[in-house]
Coordinates of C-alpha atoms in Angstrom, one line a residue:
Chain A
M1 CA -0.9 66.8 33.6
D2 CA 1.4 68.1 31.0
Q3 CA 5.0 68.2 32.0
K4 CA 6.8 68.6 28.7
G5 CA 9.1 71.5 28.9
L6 CA 7.0 73.2 31.5
G7 CA 9.2 72.4 34.5
I8 CA 7.9 71.1 37.8
T9 CA 4.2 70.3 38.1
R10 CA 2.8 71.1 41.5
A11 CA -0.4 70.1 43.1
I12 CA -1.6 72.5 45.8
L13 CA -4.2 71.1 48.1
F14 CA -5.5 73.7 50.5
C15 CA -8.1 74.2 53.2
R16 CA -10.6 76.6 51.6
Q17 CA -11.3 78.2 54.9
L18 CA -8.0 80.0 54.6
D19 CA -9.1 82.4 51.9
P20 CA -12.8 83.1 51.5
N21 CA -12.2 84.5 48.1
Q22 CA -10.0 81.7 46.9
D23 CA -11.6 81.1 43.6
A24 CA -11.1 84.6 42.3
N25 CA -7.7 85.0 43.9
R26 CA -6.1 81.9 42.3
R27 CA -7.1 82.7 38.8
A28 CA -4.2 85.0 38.0
I29 CA -1.6 82.5 39.0
E30 CA -3.5 79.7 37.2
R31 CA -3.4 81.7 34.0
E32 CA 0.3 82.5 34.4
M33 CA 1.4 78.9 35.2
G34 CA -1.1 76.9 33.1
A35 CA -0.6 73.2 33.4
R36 CA 2.3 73.6 35.8
I37 CA 0.1 74.1 38.8
R38 CA -3.2 72.7 39.9
F39 CA -5.2 73.8 42.9
F40 CA -7.5 71.5 44.9
P41 CA -9.6 73.3 47.5
L42 CA -10.7 71.1 50.3
P43 CA -13.5 71.7 52.8
C44 CA -11.0 71.0 55.5
S45 CA -7.4 70.0 55.3
G46 CA -8.3 67.1 57.6
R47 CA -10.2 65.6 54.8
V48 CA -7.0 64.7 53.0
D49 CA -6.1 61.1 52.9
P50 CA -2.6 59.7 52.3
L51 CA -4.1 58.1 49.2
Y52 CA -5.0 61.6 47.9
L53 CA -1.4 62.6 48.1
M54 CA -0.2 59.4 46.4
R55 CA -2.7 59.8 43.7
A56 CA -1.5 63.4 43.0
L57 CA 2.0 62.0 42.5
E58 CA 0.7 59.3 40.3
S59 CA -1.2 61.7 38.1
G60 CA 2.0 63.6 37.3
A61 CA 2.7 66.1 40.1
D62 CA 6.3 66.3 41.2
K63 CA 5.6 68.1 44.4
V64 CA 2.4 68.2 46.5
Y65 CA 1.8 70.9 49.0
L66 CA -0.9 70.8 51.6
I67 CA -1.8 74.2 53.1
T68 CA -3.7 74.2 56.3
C69 CA -5.2 76.7 58.7
P70 CA -3.1 77.8 61.7
E71 CA -3.0 75.3 64.6
G72 CA -6.0 75.8 66.8
A73 CA -8.0 77.6 64.1
C74 CA -9.6 74.6 62.5
R75 CA -13.3 74.9 61.9
Y76 CA -13.7 71.2 62.6
R77 CA -11.5 71.5 65.7
E78 CA -8.6 69.3 64.8
G79 CA -8.7 68.8 61.0
N80 CA -5.3 70.4 60.5
L81 CA -3.7 68.3 63.3
R82 CA -5.0 65.2 61.5
A83 CA -3.7 66.5 58.2
K84 CA -0.2 66.8 59.8
K85 CA -0.3 63.2 60.9
R86 CA -1.5 62.0 57.6
I87 CA 1.2 63.8 55.6
A88 CA 3.8 62.4 58.0
Y89 CA 2.4 58.9 57.3
A90 CA 2.4 59.5 53.5
K91 CA 6.0 60.7 53.7
S92 CA 7.0 57.5 55.4
L93 CA 5.2 55.5 52.7
I94 CA 7.0 57.1 49.8
E95 CA 10.3 57.0 51.6
E96 CA 9.8 53.2 51.8
I97 CA 9.5 53.0 48.0
G98 CA 12.6 55.1 47.5
L99 CA 11.1 58.5 46.7
E100 CA 12.2 61.7 48.5
P101 CA 9.9 62.5 51.4
E102 CA 10.2 66.2 50.4
R103 CA 7.8 65.6 47.6
F104 CA 5.0 66.1 50.2
E105 CA 5.1 69.3 52.2
L106 CA 2.8 70.7 54.8
I107 CA 2.5 74.4 54.9
L108 CA 1.0 75.6 58.2
T109 CA -0.1 79.2 57.9
S110 CA 0.6 81.3 60.9
A111 CA -2.1 82.9 63.1
G112 CA -3.0 86.5 62.3
N113 CA -1.4 86.3 58.9
H114 CA -4.2 86.9 56.5
K115 CA -2.6 86.0 53.2
T116 CA -4.6 85.1 50.1
I117 CA -4.1 81.8 48.5
D118 CA -2.1 83.3 45.6
E119 CA 0.2 85.2 48.0
I120 CA 0.9 82.0 49.9
T121 CA 1.5 80.1 46.6
R122 CA 3.9 82.8 45.3
D123 CA 5.8 82.6 48.6
I124 CA 6.2 78.9 48.1
L125 CA 7.3 79.3 44.5
A126 CA 9.8 82.1 45.5
R127 CA 11.2 79.8 48.2
E128 CA 11.6 77.0 45.8
E129 CA 13.6 79.1 43.4
S130 CA 15.9 80.5 46.0
Chain E
M1 CA -53.5 65.1 14.0
P2 CA -49.7 64.9 13.6
P3 CA -47.9 62.4 15.8
K4 CA -47.0 63.6 19.2
Y5 CA -43.7 65.3 19.7
H6 CA -41.8 63.2 22.0
I7 CA -38.1 63.5 23.0
H8 CA -36.4 60.2 23.5
T9 CA -34.0 60.3 26.4
S10 CA -31.3 58.0 27.6
R11 CA -29.1 58.4 30.6
A12 CA -25.9 60.2 29.9
E13 CA -23.4 59.8 32.8
N14 CA -21.3 62.7 34.1
R15 CA -17.7 62.7 33.0
F16 CA -16.6 64.5 36.2
Q17 CA -18.0 64.1 39.6
K18 CA -20.7 66.6 40.2
I19 CA -20.4 69.1 43.1
T20 CA -22.9 68.0 45.6
K21 CA -24.7 70.1 48.1
S22 CA -23.3 68.3 51.2
G23 CA -20.2 66.3 51.9
V24 CA -19.2 63.5 54.3
I25 CA -16.5 64.3 56.8
A26 CA -15.4 61.1 58.4
W27 CA -12.4 60.9 60.8
D28 CA -10.6 57.6 61.1
E29 CA -8.7 58.6 64.2
G30 CA -10.7 57.6 67.3
C31 CA -12.4 54.7 65.6
L32 CA -13.6 52.1 68.1
K33 CA -13.2 49.3 65.6
C34 CA -16.7 48.1 66.2
A35 CA -17.4 44.5 65.2
R36 CA -20.1 45.8 62.8
C37 CA -19.1 49.3 61.4
V38 CA -21.9 51.6 60.3
K39 CA -20.0 52.1 57.1
K40 CA -20.6 48.5 56.2
D41 CA -24.3 48.9 56.8
C42 CA -24.6 51.7 54.2
V43 CA -27.5 50.7 51.9
Y44 CA -26.0 52.5 48.9
K45 CA -22.6 50.9 49.5
V46 CA -21.1 54.4 49.5
Y47 CA -18.0 53.4 51.6
E48 CA -17.4 50.2 49.6
K49 CA -17.5 51.9 46.3
R50 CA -15.1 54.7 47.5
G51 CA -12.6 56.0 44.9
I52 CA -10.8 59.2 44.1
D53 CA -11.0 61.2 40.9
T54 CA -7.5 62.6 40.6
R55 CA -8.5 65.1 38.0
Q56 CA -10.4 66.9 40.7
M57 CA -9.1 65.3 43.9
L58 CA -12.7 64.5 44.7
E59 CA -13.9 61.3 46.4
S60 CA -16.8 59.4 45.0
L61 CA -18.2 59.4 48.5
D62 CA -20.2 62.6 48.2
S63 CA -21.7 62.0 44.8
V64 CA -22.9 58.5 45.7
C65 CA -24.3 59.4 49.2
M66 CA -28.1 59.8 49.2
D67 CA -28.2 61.8 52.4
C68 CA -30.0 59.2 54.5
F69 CA -27.8 60.1 57.6
R70 CA -27.8 56.5 58.7
C71 CA -24.0 56.4 59.2
V72 CA -24.0 59.8 60.9
Q73 CA -26.6 58.7 63.5
G74 CA -25.2 55.2 63.9
C75 CA -21.5 55.8 64.6
P76 CA -21.1 55.4 68.4
N77 CA -18.1 57.7 68.6
K78 CA -19.8 60.3 66.3
L79 CA -16.9 60.2 63.9
I80 CA -19.0 60.8 60.8
Q81 CA -20.5 64.1 60.0
K82 CA -22.2 65.7 57.0
G83 CA -21.7 69.4 56.2
I84 CA -22.7 71.8 53.5
N85 CA -20.1 71.6 50.7
P86 CA -18.4 75.0 50.4
S87 CA -17.6 74.3 46.7
Y88 CA -21.4 74.0 46.2
K89 CA -22.0 77.4 47.7
E90 CA -19.5 79.0 45.4
L91 CA -20.9 77.6 42.2
G92 CA -22.1 80.1 39.6
D93 CA -23.1 83.6 40.8
H94 CA -26.1 85.5 42.1
Y95 CA -28.2 84.7 39.0
W96 CA -26.8 81.3 37.9
T97 CA -27.2 79.9 41.4
A98 CA -25.9 76.5 42.6
E99 CA -29.6 75.3 42.8
I100 CA -30.1 76.2 39.1
I101 CA -26.9 74.6 38.0
S102 CA -27.3 71.4 39.9
G103 CA -30.9 71.2 38.7
L104 CA -29.7 71.5 35.1
W105 CA -27.0 68.8 35.6
Y106 CA -29.6 66.4 37.0
Q107 CA -31.9 67.0 34.0
A108 CA -29.1 66.6 31.5
E109 CA -27.9 63.4 33.2
A110 CA -31.2 61.7 33.7
G111 CA -33.6 63.4 31.3
R112 CA -36.1 63.8 34.1
I113 CA -37.7 66.7 35.9
P114 CA -35.9 67.3 39.2
V115 CA -38.3 66.5 42.1
S116 CA -37.2 67.6 45.6
G117 CA -39.8 65.4 47.4
G118 CA -39.9 67.8 50.3
G119 CA -42.1 70.4 48.7
Y120 CA -40.9 73.9 47.8
G121 CA -38.9 75.3 50.6
G122 CA -37.9 78.6 49.1
A123 CA -39.3 82.1 49.1
F124 CA -42.5 82.9 47.2
S125 CA -41.1 85.9 45.5
G126 CA -37.8 87.3 44.4
P127 CA -36.1 89.3 41.6
G128 CA -36.6 88.7 37.9
F129 CA -38.7 85.7 36.9
D130 CA -39.4 84.9 40.6
A131 CA -41.6 88.0 40.8
M132 CA -44.1 86.3 38.6
W133 CA -46.6 83.5 39.2
T134 CA -48.6 81.7 36.6
D135 CA -52.3 80.8 37.0
M136 CA -52.6 77.1 37.6
S137 CA -56.3 77.1 38.0
E138 CA -56.9 74.2 35.7
I139 CA -54.4 72.0 37.5
V140 CA -57.2 69.6 38.6
R141 CA -58.4 68.7 35.2
P142 CA -55.9 67.3 32.7
T143 CA -54.2 64.6 34.7
R144 CA -50.5 63.9 34.3
D145 CA -51.5 60.8 32.4
G146 CA -53.5 63.0 30.2
I147 CA -50.8 65.4 29.4
H148 CA -48.3 62.8 28.5
G149 CA -50.8 60.3 27.2
R150 CA -54.1 60.8 25.6
E151 CA -54.3 64.6 25.6
Y152 CA -52.6 66.6 22.8
I153 CA -50.8 69.7 23.9
S154 CA -48.9 71.3 21.0
T155 CA -45.6 73.1 21.7
T156 CA -45.1 74.0 18.0
V157 CA -44.2 77.5 17.0
D158 CA -43.6 79.2 13.6
I159 CA -40.8 81.5 12.6
G160 CA -41.6 84.0 9.9
R161 CA -44.0 86.7 8.8
K162 CA -47.7 86.0 9.0
V163 CA -50.4 87.1 6.7
M164 CA -53.4 88.6 8.5
A165 CA -55.9 87.6 5.8
L166 CA -55.8 85.7 2.5
E167 CA -56.8 87.6 -0.6
F168 CA -58.3 86.0 -3.7
D169 CA -59.0 87.3 -7.2
Q170 CA -62.2 86.9 -9.2
A171 CA -61.2 83.4 -10.3
G172 CA -60.7 82.3 -6.7
A173 CA -56.9 82.1 -6.9
L174 CA -54.7 83.5 -4.2
V175 CA -53.5 87.0 -5.0
N176 CA -50.4 86.9 -2.8
D177 CA -48.3 83.8 -2.0
P178 CA -48.1 83.4 1.8
P179 CA -44.6 84.2 3.1
P180 CA -42.3 81.3 4.0
N181 CA -42.6 80.0 7.6
V182 CA -40.5 77.6 9.5
E183 CA -42.2 75.4 12.0
I184 CA -40.3 74.0 15.0
P185 CA -41.7 71.5 17.5
Q186 CA -40.7 73.3 20.7
P187 CA -40.3 77.1 21.3
I188 CA -36.6 77.0 21.9
I189 CA -33.6 77.5 19.6
F190 CA -29.9 77.4 20.6
D191 CA -28.1 80.7 20.7
L192 CA -24.5 81.7 20.3
L193 CA -22.6 81.1 23.5
P194 CA -21.5 84.2 25.5
W195 CA -18.3 82.3 26.4
S196 CA -17.0 78.8 26.1
P197 CA -13.7 76.9 25.9
P198 CA -12.4 76.4 22.4
G199 CA -13.0 73.1 20.7
K200 CA -15.4 71.9 18.0
G201 CA -17.0 69.3 20.2
I202 CA -19.2 71.9 21.9
N203 CA -20.5 73.4 18.6
L204 CA -21.1 70.0 17.1
A205 CA -22.9 68.8 20.2
M206 CA -25.3 71.7 20.0
L207 CA -25.8 71.1 16.3
E208 CA -26.4 67.3 16.8
G209 CA -28.7 68.2 19.7
A210 CA -30.7 70.7 17.5
R211 CA -31.0 68.2 14.7
S212 CA -32.3 65.4 16.9
L213 CA -34.8 67.7 18.5
G214 CA -35.9 69.2 15.2
T215 CA -34.9 72.7 16.3
F216 CA -32.1 75.1 15.3
A217 CA -28.7 76.2 16.5
I218 CA -27.3 79.6 15.7
V219 CA -23.8 79.5 14.2
R220 CA -21.5 82.4 13.3
Q221 CA -20.6 82.7 9.7
S222 CA -17.0 83.1 10.7
E223 CA -17.0 79.9 12.7
F224 CA -18.8 77.8 10.1
S225 CA -16.6 74.8 9.1
P226 CA -17.1 72.1 6.4
E227 CA -18.0 69.4 9.0
M228 CA -21.1 71.5 9.9
E229 CA -22.4 71.2 6.4
E230 CA -24.5 68.1 7.2
Y231 CA -26.3 70.1 9.9
L232 CA -27.3 73.0 7.5
P233 CA -31.1 72.3 7.6
N234 CA -30.8 72.9 11.4
I235 CA -28.5 75.9 11.4
V236 CA -29.4 79.5 11.7
L237 CA -26.4 81.2 10.1
Y238 CA -25.5 84.4 11.8
V239 CA -24.0 86.8 9.3
D240 CA -21.0 88.4 11.0
G241 CA -19.2 89.2 7.8
N242 CA -20.4 89.8 4.2
V243 CA -23.5 88.0 2.8
S244 CA -21.7 87.7 -0.5
D245 CA -19.0 85.5 1.1
I246 CA -21.6 82.8 1.8
S247 CA -21.6 80.3 -1.0
P248 CA -24.9 79.8 -2.8
K249 CA -24.6 76.1 -2.1
I250 CA -24.8 76.7 1.6
L251 CA -27.6 79.3 1.2
R252 CA -29.7 76.9 -0.7
K253 CA -29.6 74.4 2.1
L254 CA -30.4 76.9 4.8
R255 CA -33.9 77.6 6.1
L256 CA -33.1 80.4 8.5
I257 CA -30.5 83.1 8.5
E258 CA -29.8 85.8 11.1
I259 CA -28.5 89.3 10.3
P260 CA -27.4 91.9 12.8
Y261 CA -29.6 94.9 13.3
G262 CA -28.4 98.1 11.6
K263 CA -29.5 100.8 9.2
D264 CA -29.3 98.5 6.2
S265 CA -30.7 95.3 7.8
I266 CA -33.9 95.5 5.8
A267 CA -32.0 96.1 2.6
A268 CA -29.8 93.1 3.4
Q269 CA -33.0 91.0 4.0
K270 CA -34.5 92.1 0.7
K271 CA -31.3 91.1 -1.2
L272 CA -31.2 87.7 0.5
K273 CA -34.9 87.2 -0.3
E274 CA -34.5 88.0 -4.0
E275 CA -32.0 85.2 -4.4
H276 CA -33.5 82.8 -2.0
P277 CA -37.2 83.5 -1.5
G278 CA -37.7 80.5 0.7
L279 CA -35.3 81.7 3.3
V280 CA -36.7 83.2 6.5
T281 CA -34.5 86.1 7.9
I282 CA -34.2 86.9 11.5
I283 CA -32.9 90.3 12.6
R284 CA -30.8 90.1 15.8
M285 CA -30.8 93.1 18.0
E286 CA -29.7 93.9 21.5
L287 CA -32.5 94.5 24.0
T288 CA -32.5 98.2 24.8
P289 CA -35.1 100.8 26.1
D290 CA -35.7 101.8 22.5
S291 CA -36.4 98.2 21.4
S292 CA -40.2 98.6 21.1
G293 CA -39.9 101.6 18.7
N294 CA -37.2 99.8 16.6
V295 CA -39.3 96.6 16.4
S296 CA -42.4 98.4 15.3
R297 CA -40.4 100.2 12.6
L298 CA -38.9 97.0 11.4
I299 CA -42.3 95.4 11.2
A300 CA -43.6 98.3 9.0
E301 CA -40.5 97.8 6.8
G302 CA -41.2 94.1 6.3
A303 CA -39.1 92.2 8.9
E304 CA -40.1 88.6 9.3
A305 CA -38.7 87.7 12.7
I306 CA -36.7 89.6 15.3
H307 CA -34.4 88.1 17.9
L308 CA -34.1 90.3 21.0
V309 CA -31.0 89.5 23.0
A310 CA -30.4 90.5 26.6
D311 CA -27.1 89.8 28.5
E312 CA -26.5 86.6 30.4
Y313 CA -28.3 88.0 33.4
G314 CA -31.4 88.9 31.4
L315 CA -30.7 92.6 31.5
E316 CA -31.0 95.0 28.6
K317 CA -28.3 97.3 27.5
S318 CA -28.8 100.6 29.3
D319 CA -27.6 102.6 32.3
K320 CA -30.6 101.5 34.3
P321 CA -31.3 98.2 32.7
L322 CA -34.8 96.6 32.8
F323 CA -35.1 92.8 33.2
I324 CA -36.0 91.0 30.0
K325 CA -39.5 90.0 31.2
E326 CA -40.4 93.7 31.8
R327 CA -39.0 94.9 28.5
M328 CA -40.7 92.1 26.6
R329 CA -44.0 92.9 28.2
E330 CA -43.6 96.6 27.1
I331 CA -42.6 95.6 23.6
H332 CA -45.5 93.1 23.2
L333 CA -48.1 95.5 24.5
H334 CA -46.7 98.3 22.3
L335 CA -47.1 96.1 19.2
V336 CA -50.6 95.0 20.4
D337 CA -51.6 98.6 20.6
K338 CA -50.4 99.2 17.1
G339 CA -52.2 96.2 15.9
V340 CA -49.1 94.5 14.4
R341 CA -48.1 92.0 17.0
D342 CA -49.3 89.0 15.0
R343 CA -47.4 89.9 11.9
I344 CA -44.0 88.6 13.1
T345 CA -42.2 86.2 15.3
L346 CA -40.4 87.6 18.3
I347 CA -37.5 85.5 19.7
A348 CA -36.2 86.5 23.1
G349 CA -33.0 85.4 24.7
G350 CA -30.6 86.0 27.6
G351 CA -30.9 84.9 31.2
I352 CA -33.1 81.9 30.4
A353 CA -31.9 79.5 33.1
M354 CA -34.8 77.2 33.9
A355 CA -37.8 75.5 32.3
E356 CA -40.2 77.9 34.0
H357 CA -38.5 80.9 32.4
V358 CA -39.6 79.5 29.0
A359 CA -43.3 79.6 29.9
K360 CA -42.9 82.9 31.8
L361 CA -41.2 84.8 29.0
I362 CA -43.7 83.5 26.5
I363 CA -46.5 84.8 28.8
C364 CA -44.6 88.2 28.7
G365 CA -44.9 88.3 24.9
A366 CA -42.1 86.3 23.3
D367 CA -43.1 83.7 20.6
M368 CA -40.1 81.6 21.4
L369 CA -36.8 81.7 23.1
S370 CA -33.1 81.3 22.5
V371 CA -31.1 79.4 25.1
D372 CA -27.3 79.6 25.6
I373 CA -25.6 78.9 29.0
P374 CA -28.0 76.0 30.1
L375 CA -26.7 74.1 27.1
L376 CA -23.1 74.4 28.3
V377 CA -24.3 73.6 31.8
A378 CA -25.9 70.4 30.4
M379 CA -22.4 69.5 29.3
E380 CA -21.2 69.9 32.9
C381 CA -20.1 73.5 32.7
R382 CA -19.8 75.1 36.2
V383 CA -20.4 78.7 35.1
C384 CA -17.0 79.6 36.6
R385 CA -16.2 81.6 33.5
R386 CA -12.5 80.6 33.6
C387 CA -12.6 80.1 29.8
K388 CA -13.5 83.8 29.5
D389 CA -10.2 84.6 31.3
G390 CA -8.2 82.1 29.2
I391 CA -7.8 79.6 32.0
S392 CA -8.3 75.9 31.4
C393 CA -11.7 74.5 31.9
P394 CA -12.0 72.5 35.2
V395 CA -14.3 70.0 33.4
E396 CA -12.3 69.9 30.2
L397 CA -15.2 70.9 28.0
E398 CA -12.9 71.2 25.0
T399 CA -12.4 67.5 24.9
I400 CA -16.1 66.3 24.9
D401 CA -17.5 63.8 22.5
H402 CA -20.2 65.6 20.5
L403 CA -22.6 62.7 20.6
W404 CA -22.4 62.6 24.5
G405 CA -22.9 66.3 24.5
A406 CA -25.9 66.0 22.2
S407 CA -27.5 63.4 24.4
R408 CA -27.0 65.6 27.5
I409 CA -28.6 68.5 25.6
R410 CA -31.5 66.3 24.5
N411 CA -32.1 65.1 28.0
L412 CA -32.2 68.7 29.3
M413 CA -34.6 69.8 26.6
A414 CA -36.8 66.8 27.3
G415 CA -37.0 67.9 30.9
W416 CA -37.8 71.4 29.9
H417 CA -40.4 70.2 27.3
N418 CA -42.1 68.1 29.9
Q419 CA -42.2 71.0 32.4
L420 CA -43.7 73.2 29.7
L421 CA -46.4 70.6 29.1
E422 CA -47.1 70.5 32.8
I423 CA -47.5 74.3 33.0
L424 CA -49.7 74.4 29.8
G425 CA -51.8 71.5 31.2
A426 CA -52.2 73.2 34.6
M427 CA -53.2 76.4 32.9
G428 CA -55.7 74.6 30.7
I429 CA -54.0 75.8 27.5
R430 CA -53.7 73.4 24.6
E431 CA -50.9 75.0 22.6
V432 CA -47.9 77.2 23.4
R433 CA -48.9 79.7 20.6
R434 CA -51.9 80.6 22.7
L435 CA -49.8 81.1 25.8
R436 CA -48.0 84.0 24.2
G437 CA -48.9 87.3 25.8
E438 CA -51.4 85.7 28.2
M439 CA -50.5 88.2 30.9
G440 CA -54.0 87.9 32.3
R441 CA -53.2 84.4 33.3
A442 CA -50.2 85.5 35.4
M443 CA -49.7 87.6 38.5
F444 CA -46.8 90.1 38.8
F445 CA -45.4 90.9 42.2
E446 CA -44.9 94.6 41.4
N447 CA -48.5 95.0 40.2
L448 CA -49.9 93.2 43.2
E449 CA -47.8 95.2 45.6
K450 CA -49.0 98.4 44.0
D451 CA -52.7 97.3 44.0
I452 CA -52.6 96.4 47.6
F453 CA -50.4 98.9 49.2
S454 CA -50.4 102.0 47.0
T455 CA -53.5 103.5 48.8
L456 CA -52.0 103.1 52.3
G457 CA -50.7 106.2 53.9
K458 CA -52.5 108.5 51.5
R459 CA -55.0 111.0 52.9
G460 CA -58.4 111.6 51.5

């Protein structure tokens, strides 16, 4: 991933069940931000492994977000709960080697809030800037 | 008899992990820590070879798994599941379906015909090319061994104007020289791509592929670069500027040139022929409802070959567009009625996605076809069209090595060529030139429906 003069590079891993039209919805933001953002749709956020998150850091991302379905809304029953545990474990791992645990962040969408993937991403970016 | 046309294939591995139809979902939580885990028993060593491709955040698990379901059935706590991969469902669109794309990937990687092994599970009819069946009545006779071994089935076609009869003078010498013709060993040329990421690798891969297959790739005059010069004998130069801007050195090496259809296309052809009589000119025109009239007029004016181009979904340009196979049938039959069909070569393109489309469109009246998107798919394109919107390519097509790309294209074309041979063999036809316009050897869903049901509900 190219980071030269482009600011922070973010990797956004998300459960694709969140937004049925995710592929089309994220195109505008991909075009705007180019190499500064990468999206990785997952069949279920529970599929994420701490190793995935570490590898994302290794390949140049400064911050990795994992966006999951609301609690209780997982298609595979408890994928998002497992994701939560795994991100906590990954945080403890990077803390041990002296990195800030904030580099990994879990974004749990709230029930009844039907935001598209680009809206969620824009919220995250706006929050980062403020 | 000339030596058999044979395409040499060699396995060309994927650069990126392919998107598989199903994926493994395995939880670690709740593991009973059995003394002998089912994951260790995997015959394909899927779990041992596990790794992550960080470019895509994809595990190797899914692409190595062969769907034997041994681990799914064996885990005592049912922690391993397999599900349809949602990314697979989202591949391509309604026309370029996930099945078509993954079939093309397989052929490009392995150089073999995809065999499902479970028989054909799909519908027997559908839109477009799926509403057409070919007559395989001779399937019992030429064995597979025959087709690929001792029997000779020719897939050669000619591009150029044909003479209907030779004329001799009193002394027995030919009165007219026969017009130039270009022979290619399979009825496919490579077309301009409707969209693609930038980068010379893609163009060079197509040219290298065309050269090794003995066919041609169309290149825009504006995109021609000095490194393409070595491929000139396999280039069809598409004139998108002024003919006078093309250097005579380049023109001398070319065998085929393509000019856009317009009022003065015949005049342009004549001018080109005066300077380079050996050059065969193709006139490129969009497929429209008026195509049959325009084609027959061009034939009368002396055109040599006409390239009819539909959009990427095989539709002509019109408010109520007809599918390419319907329009080609109409054009072909119109020319047959006028008695001029054999005079020229018709090349059709747009929406050609599978090997069977080649045979089907030839049956509908095309002499040969031009192929575009499948060549990109051979190089791992996912038909997401991100490049069209200026977004970076998920499989980094702009960075490919042209020799790798060429071998993928060669593999795909070998698969298509073999399938064409299978169809020709099963139809009992010995050369692809005789397949052209053989509509009597095919059934069309619309016609059958009309024949069977049109009388129902009518009185008297």
